[in-house]
């Protein structure tokens, strides 16, 4: 089992099998998401071993949506993943453009977060992401990428609140 190891070749083999199972279903990530109650990006994250499949109703729904998921693949998906990315991924044009958009708009987005919430950040752990297709006012297809993350305020670091320091005395 791949588990949490960083063995890239083994992870790639599992991902290949997971993507083959998805292809056999004949469904898109969005169709699988609709059947399972997950977001389309989370479905892709599960199939790319960037997220952990939790036991329970989601597992059953995913197996129903992708019938070729065998016990071994489901066991792989339930193991904590080694979250990573290939260094050459940034060269893929769609990924490059997403990165470019975040870098271009990032300072303004950060400023608005600070105005609306205060000094803090958006979590990438307590986080939802989806990709949707809509039609623009000009009738052309548009991509909508939604980042929905919990707000995390930066804390004031008072020594009296630092439990690890208090327990040493």
PDB file of C-alpha atoms in Angstrom:
ATOM      1  CA  UNK A   1       0.000   0.000   0.000  1.00  0.00           C
ATOM      2  CA  UNK A   2       1.187   3.524  -0.836  1.00  0.00           C
ATOM      3  CA  UNK A   3       0.139   5.047   2.487  1.00  0.00           C
ATOM      4  CA  UNK A   4       2.009   8.135   3.530  1.00  0.00           C
ATOM      5  CA  UNK A   5       5.316   7.201   1.923  1.00  0.00           C
ATOM      6  CA  UNK A   6       6.827   9.508  -0.608  1.00  0.00           C
ATOM      7  CA  UNK A   7       7.530   6.743  -3.165  1.00  0.00           C
ATOM      8  CA  UNK A   8       6.777   8.642  -6.369  1.00  0.00           C
ATOM      9  CA  UNK A   9       6.709   5.611  -8.676  1.00  0.00           C
ATOM     10  CA  UNK A  10       4.269   3.747  -6.455  1.00  0.00           C
ATOM     11  CA  UNK A  11       2.066   6.830  -6.095  1.00  0.00           C
ATOM     12  CA  UNK A  12       2.094   7.332  -9.874  1.00  0.00           C
ATOM     13  CA  UNK A  13       1.032   3.693 -10.390  1.00  0.00           C
ATOM     14  CA  UNK A  14      -1.885   4.093  -7.965  1.00  0.00           C
ATOM     15  CA  UNK A  15      -2.952   7.350  -9.626  1.00  0.00           C
ATOM     16  CA  UNK A  16      -2.822   5.643 -13.015  1.00  0.00           C
ATOM     17  CA  UNK A  17      -5.132   2.886 -11.745  1.00  0.00           C
ATOM     18  CA  UNK A  18      -7.490   5.436 -10.158  1.00  0.00           C
ATOM     19  CA  UNK A  19      -7.684   7.469 -13.369  1.00  0.00           C
ATOM     20  CA  UNK A  20      -8.334   4.278 -15.361  1.00  0.00           C
ATOM     21  CA  UNK A  21     -11.227   3.457 -13.011  1.00  0.00           C
ATOM     22  CA  UNK A  22     -12.631   6.968 -13.558  1.00  0.00           C
ATOM     23  CA  UNK A  23     -12.305   6.606 -17.357  1.00  0.00           C
ATOM     24  CA  UNK A  24     -14.160   3.276 -17.211  1.00  0.00           C
ATOM     25  CA  UNK A  25     -17.030   5.023 -15.414  1.00  0.00           C
ATOM     26  CA  UNK A  26     -17.360   7.375 -18.396  1.00  0.00           C
ATOM     27  CA  UNK A  27     -18.037  10.237 -15.984  1.00  0.00           C
ATOM     28  CA  UNK A  28     -16.495  13.652 -15.487  1.00  0.00           C
ATOM     29  CA  UNK A  29     -15.232  14.874 -12.130  1.00  0.00           C
ATOM     30  CA  UNK A  30     -18.335  17.089 -11.947  1.00  0.00           C
ATOM     31  CA  UNK A  31     -20.690  14.165 -12.603  1.00  0.00           C
ATOM     32  CA  UNK A  32     -18.968  12.103  -9.900  1.00  0.00           C
ATOM     33  CA  UNK A  33     -19.156  15.104  -7.566  1.00  0.00           C
ATOM     34  CA  UNK A  34     -22.895  15.441  -8.165  1.00  0.00           C
ATOM     35  CA  UNK A  35     -23.403  11.751  -7.354  1.00  0.00           C
ATOM     36  CA  UNK A  36     -21.245  11.820  -4.205  1.00  0.00           C
ATOM     37  CA  UNK A  37     -22.030  15.230  -2.734  1.00  0.00           C
ATOM     38  CA  UNK A  38     -18.372  16.282  -2.997  1.00  0.00           C
ATOM     39  CA  UNK A  39     -16.883  19.197  -4.917  1.00  0.00           C
ATOM     40  CA  UNK A  40     -15.460  18.414  -8.343  1.00  0.00           C
ATOM     41  CA  UNK A  41     -11.976  19.522  -7.280  1.00  0.00           C
ATOM     42  CA  UNK A  42     -12.112  17.289  -4.183  1.00  0.00           C
ATOM     43  CA  UNK A  43     -13.027  14.316  -6.398  1.00  0.00           C
ATOM     44  CA  UNK A  44      -9.970  15.111  -8.525  1.00  0.00           C
ATOM     45  CA  UNK A  45      -7.837  15.487  -5.381  1.00  0.00           C
ATOM     46  CA  UNK A  46      -8.976  12.059  -4.158  1.00  0.00           C
ATOM     47  CA  UNK A  47      -8.190  10.452  -7.514  1.00  0.00           C
ATOM     48  CA  UNK A  48      -4.796  12.201  -7.668  1.00  0.00           C
ATOM     49  CA  UNK A  49      -3.974  11.078  -4.076  1.00  0.00           C
ATOM     50  CA  UNK A  50      -3.838  14.651  -2.800  1.00  0.00           C
ATOM     51  CA  UNK A  51      -6.665  14.054  -0.302  1.00  0.00           C
ATOM     52  CA  UNK A  52      -7.655  11.192   1.979  1.00  0.00           C
ATOM     53  CA  UNK A  53     -10.914   9.325   1.459  1.00  0.00           C
ATOM     54  CA  UNK A  54     -12.768   9.159   4.753  1.00  0.00           C
ATOM     55  CA  UNK A  55     -14.683   6.029   5.774  1.00  0.00           C
ATOM     56  CA  UNK A  56     -18.455   6.186   5.748  1.00  0.00           C
ATOM     57  CA  UNK A  57     -21.130   7.275   3.299  1.00  0.00           C
ATOM     58  CA  UNK A  58     -18.657   9.089   1.021  1.00  0.00           C
ATOM     59  CA  UNK A  59     -16.769   5.858   0.383  1.00  0.00           C
ATOM     60  CA  UNK A  60     -19.946   4.021  -0.576  1.00  0.00           C
ATOM     61  CA  UNK A  61     -21.086   6.883  -2.814  1.00  0.00           C
ATOM     62  CA  UNK A  62     -17.702   7.041  -4.555  1.00  0.00           C
ATOM     63  CA  UNK A  63     -17.697   3.284  -5.150  1.00  0.00           C
ATOM     64  CA  UNK A  64     -21.197   3.535  -6.617  1.00  0.00           C
ATOM     65  CA  UNK A  65     -20.123   6.398  -8.888  1.00  0.00           C
ATOM     66  CA  UNK A  66     -16.895   4.645  -9.979  1.00  0.00           C
ATOM     67  CA  UNK A  67     -17.704   0.906 -10.006  1.00  0.00           C
ATOM     68  CA  UNK A  68     -14.136  -0.100 -11.007  1.00  0.00           C
ATOM     69  CA  UNK A  69     -12.763   1.074  -7.635  1.00  0.00           C
ATOM     70  CA  UNK A  70     -11.686  -2.218  -6.079  1.00  0.00           C
ATOM     71  CA  UNK A  71     -10.885  -2.865  -2.416  1.00  0.00           C
ATOM     72  CA  UNK A  72      -7.154  -2.254  -2.948  1.00  0.00           C
ATOM     73  CA  UNK A  73      -7.733   1.144  -4.560  1.00  0.00           C
ATOM     74  CA  UNK A  74     -10.190   2.185  -1.865  1.00  0.00           C
ATOM     75  CA  UNK A  75      -7.654   1.127   0.790  1.00  0.00           C
ATOM     76  CA  UNK A  76      -5.011   3.263  -0.975  1.00  0.00           C
ATOM     77  CA  UNK A  77      -7.400   6.220  -1.034  1.00  0.00           C
ATOM     78  CA  UNK A  78      -8.066   5.852   2.693  1.00  0.00           C
ATOM     79  CA  UNK A  79      -4.381   5.994   3.611  1.00  0.00           C
ATOM     80  CA  UNK A  80      -3.009   9.452   4.474  1.00  0.00           C
ATOM     81  CA  UNK A  81      -1.579  10.760   1.198  1.00  0.00           C
ATOM     82  CA  UNK A  82       1.849  12.202   0.598  1.00  0.00           C
ATOM     83  CA  UNK A  83       0.674  15.608  -0.636  1.00  0.00           C
ATOM     84  CA  UNK A  84       3.083  16.961  -3.180  1.00  0.00           C
ATOM     85  CA  UNK A  85       3.369  18.185  -6.722  1.00  0.00           C
ATOM     86  CA  UNK A  86       5.737  17.583  -9.571  1.00  0.00           C
ATOM     87  CA  UNK A  87       8.201  20.470  -9.987  1.00  0.00           C
ATOM     88  CA  UNK A  88       7.398  20.654 -13.713  1.00  0.00           C
ATOM     89  CA  UNK A  89       3.669  21.116 -13.016  1.00  0.00           C
ATOM     90  CA  UNK A  90       4.048  24.913 -13.209  1.00  0.00           C
ATOM     91  CA  UNK A  91       4.976  24.505 -16.877  1.00  0.00           C
ATOM     92  CA  UNK A  92       1.479  23.196 -17.687  1.00  0.00           C
ATOM     93  CA  UNK A  93      -0.287  26.243 -19.205  1.00  0.00           C
ATOM     94  CA  UNK A  94      -3.517  25.965 -17.180  1.00  0.00           C
ATOM     95  CA  UNK A  95      -1.568  25.661 -13.917  1.00  0.00           C
ATOM     96  CA  UNK A  96       0.809  28.446 -14.943  1.00  0.00           C
ATOM     97  CA  UNK A  97      -2.132  30.782 -15.643  1.00  0.00           C
ATOM     98  CA  UNK A  98      -3.748  29.982 -12.279  1.00  0.00           C
ATOM     99  CA  UNK A  99      -0.467  30.761 -10.548  1.00  0.00           C
ATOM    100  CA  UNK A 100      -0.121  33.942 -12.604  1.00  0.00           C
ATOM    101  CA  UNK A 101      -3.636  35.055 -11.664  1.00  0.00           C
ATOM    102  CA  UNK A 102      -3.003  34.516  -7.948  1.00  0.00           C
ATOM    103  CA  UNK A 103       0.342  36.328  -8.148  1.00  0.00           C
ATOM    104  CA  UNK A 104      -1.157  39.213 -10.157  1.00  0.00           C
ATOM    105  CA  UNK A 105      -4.242  39.670  -7.967  1.00  0.00           C
ATOM    106  CA  UNK A 106      -2.729  38.362  -4.713  1.00  0.00           C
ATOM    107  CA  UNK A 107      -1.727  41.665  -3.160  1.00  0.00           C
ATOM    108  CA  UNK A 108      -5.176  43.145  -3.795  1.00  0.00           C
ATOM    109  CA  UNK A 109      -6.910  40.001  -2.499  1.00  0.00           C
ATOM    110  CA  UNK A 110      -4.750  40.123   0.662  1.00  0.00           C
ATOM    111  CA  UNK A 111      -5.626  43.800   1.152  1.00  0.00           C
ATOM    112  CA  UNK A 112      -9.357  43.073   0.896  1.00  0.00           C
ATOM    113  CA  UNK A 113      -9.041  40.115   3.304  1.00  0.00           C
ATOM    114  CA  UNK A 114      -7.366  42.453   5.786  1.00  0.00           C
ATOM    115  CA  UNK A 115     -10.086  45.108   5.321  1.00  0.00           C
ATOM    116  CA  UNK A 116     -12.944  42.631   5.662  1.00  0.00           C
ATOM    117  CA  UNK A 117     -11.543  40.310   8.349  1.00  0.00           C
ATOM    118  CA  UNK A 118      -8.450  41.864   9.933  1.00  0.00           C
ATOM    119  CA  UNK A 119      -4.880  40.600  10.012  1.00  0.00           C
ATOM    120  CA  UNK A 120      -4.999  36.960   8.987  1.00  0.00           C
ATOM    121  CA  UNK A 121      -5.023  34.411   6.203  1.00  0.00           C
ATOM    122  CA  UNK A 122      -7.284  31.937   4.426  1.00  0.00           C
ATOM    123  CA  UNK A 123      -6.840  28.327   5.468  1.00  0.00           C
ATOM    124  CA  UNK A 124      -5.864  25.812   2.818  1.00  0.00           C
ATOM    125  CA  UNK A 125      -6.785  22.986   5.231  1.00  0.00           C
ATOM    126  CA  UNK A 126     -10.366  23.983   6.150  1.00  0.00           C
ATOM    127  CA  UNK A 127     -10.871  24.752   2.489  1.00  0.00           C
ATOM    128  CA  UNK A 128     -13.234  24.008  -0.367  1.00  0.00           C
ATOM    129  CA  UNK A 129     -12.496  24.487  -4.042  1.00  0.00           C
ATOM    130  CA  UNK A 130     -14.616  24.054  -7.135  1.00  0.00           C
ATOM    131  CA  UNK A 131     -14.375  24.755 -10.841  1.00  0.00           C
ATOM    132  CA  UNK A 132     -17.503  25.726 -12.708  1.00  0.00           C
ATOM    133  CA  UNK A 133     -18.376  26.567 -16.298  1.00  0.00           C
ATOM    134  CA  UNK A 134     -20.659  29.514 -16.948  1.00  0.00           C
ATOM    135  CA  UNK A 135     -21.599  31.566 -19.968  1.00  0.00           C
ATOM    136  CA  UNK A 136     -20.376  35.168 -20.002  1.00  0.00           C
ATOM    137  CA  UNK A 137     -22.451  38.157 -21.064  1.00  0.00           C
ATOM    138  CA  UNK A 138     -20.795  37.854 -24.474  1.00  0.00           C
ATOM    139  CA  UNK A 139     -22.062  34.263 -24.794  1.00  0.00           C
ATOM    140  CA  UNK A 140     -18.584  32.740 -24.451  1.00  0.00           C
ATOM    141  CA  UNK A 141     -17.631  30.065 -21.932  1.00  0.00           C
ATOM    142  CA  UNK A 142     -15.989  31.280 -18.729  1.00  0.00           C
ATOM    143  CA  UNK A 143     -14.123  29.409 -15.997  1.00  0.00           C
ATOM    144  CA  UNK A 144     -15.085  30.110 -12.379  1.00  0.00           C
ATOM    145  CA  UNK A 145     -12.606  28.896  -9.752  1.00  0.00           C
ATOM    146  CA  UNK A 146     -13.908  29.254  -6.199  1.00  0.00           C
ATOM    147  CA  UNK A 147     -11.597  29.196  -3.172  1.00  0.00           C
ATOM    148  CA  UNK A 148     -13.678  28.907   0.004  1.00  0.00           C
ATOM    149  CA  UNK A 149     -11.357  28.847   3.022  1.00  0.00           C
ATOM    150  CA  UNK A 150     -11.815  29.442   6.710  1.00  0.00           C
ATOM    151  CA  UNK A 151     -10.415  32.758   7.942  1.00  0.00           C
ATOM    152  CA  UNK A 152      -7.533  32.353  10.376  1.00  0.00           C
ATOM    153  CA  UNK A 153      -6.561  35.470  12.332  1.00  0.00           C
ATOM    154  CA  UNK A 154      -2.926  35.949  13.263  1.00  0.00           C
ATOM    155  CA  UNK A 155      -2.585  35.703  17.033  1.00  0.00           C
ATOM    156  CA  UNK A 156      -0.918  38.133  19.366  1.00  0.00           C
ATOM    157  CA  UNK A 157       1.933  36.139  20.863  1.00  0.00           C
ATOM    158  CA  UNK A 158       1.719  36.743  24.588  1.00  0.00           C
ATOM    159  CA  UNK A 159       4.091  34.646  26.692  1.00  0.00           C
ATOM    160  CA  UNK A 160       1.311  33.990  29.214  1.00  0.00           C
ATOM    161  CA  UNK A 161      -0.662  32.151  26.500  1.00  0.00           C
ATOM    162  CA  UNK A 162       2.239  29.948  25.377  1.00  0.00           C
ATOM    163  CA  UNK A 163       1.307  26.667  27.024  1.00  0.00           C
ATOM    164  CA  UNK A 164       4.580  24.926  26.143  1.00  0.00           C
ATOM    165  CA  UNK A 165       6.555  27.625  27.942  1.00  0.00           C
ATOM    166  CA  UNK A 166       4.226  27.588  30.968  1.00  0.00           C
ATOM    167  CA  UNK A 167       4.584  23.815  31.370  1.00  0.00           C
ATOM    168  CA  UNK A 168       8.375  24.022  31.544  1.00  0.00           C
ATOM    169  CA  UNK A 169       8.389  26.040  34.762  1.00  0.00           C
TER     170      UNK A 169
END
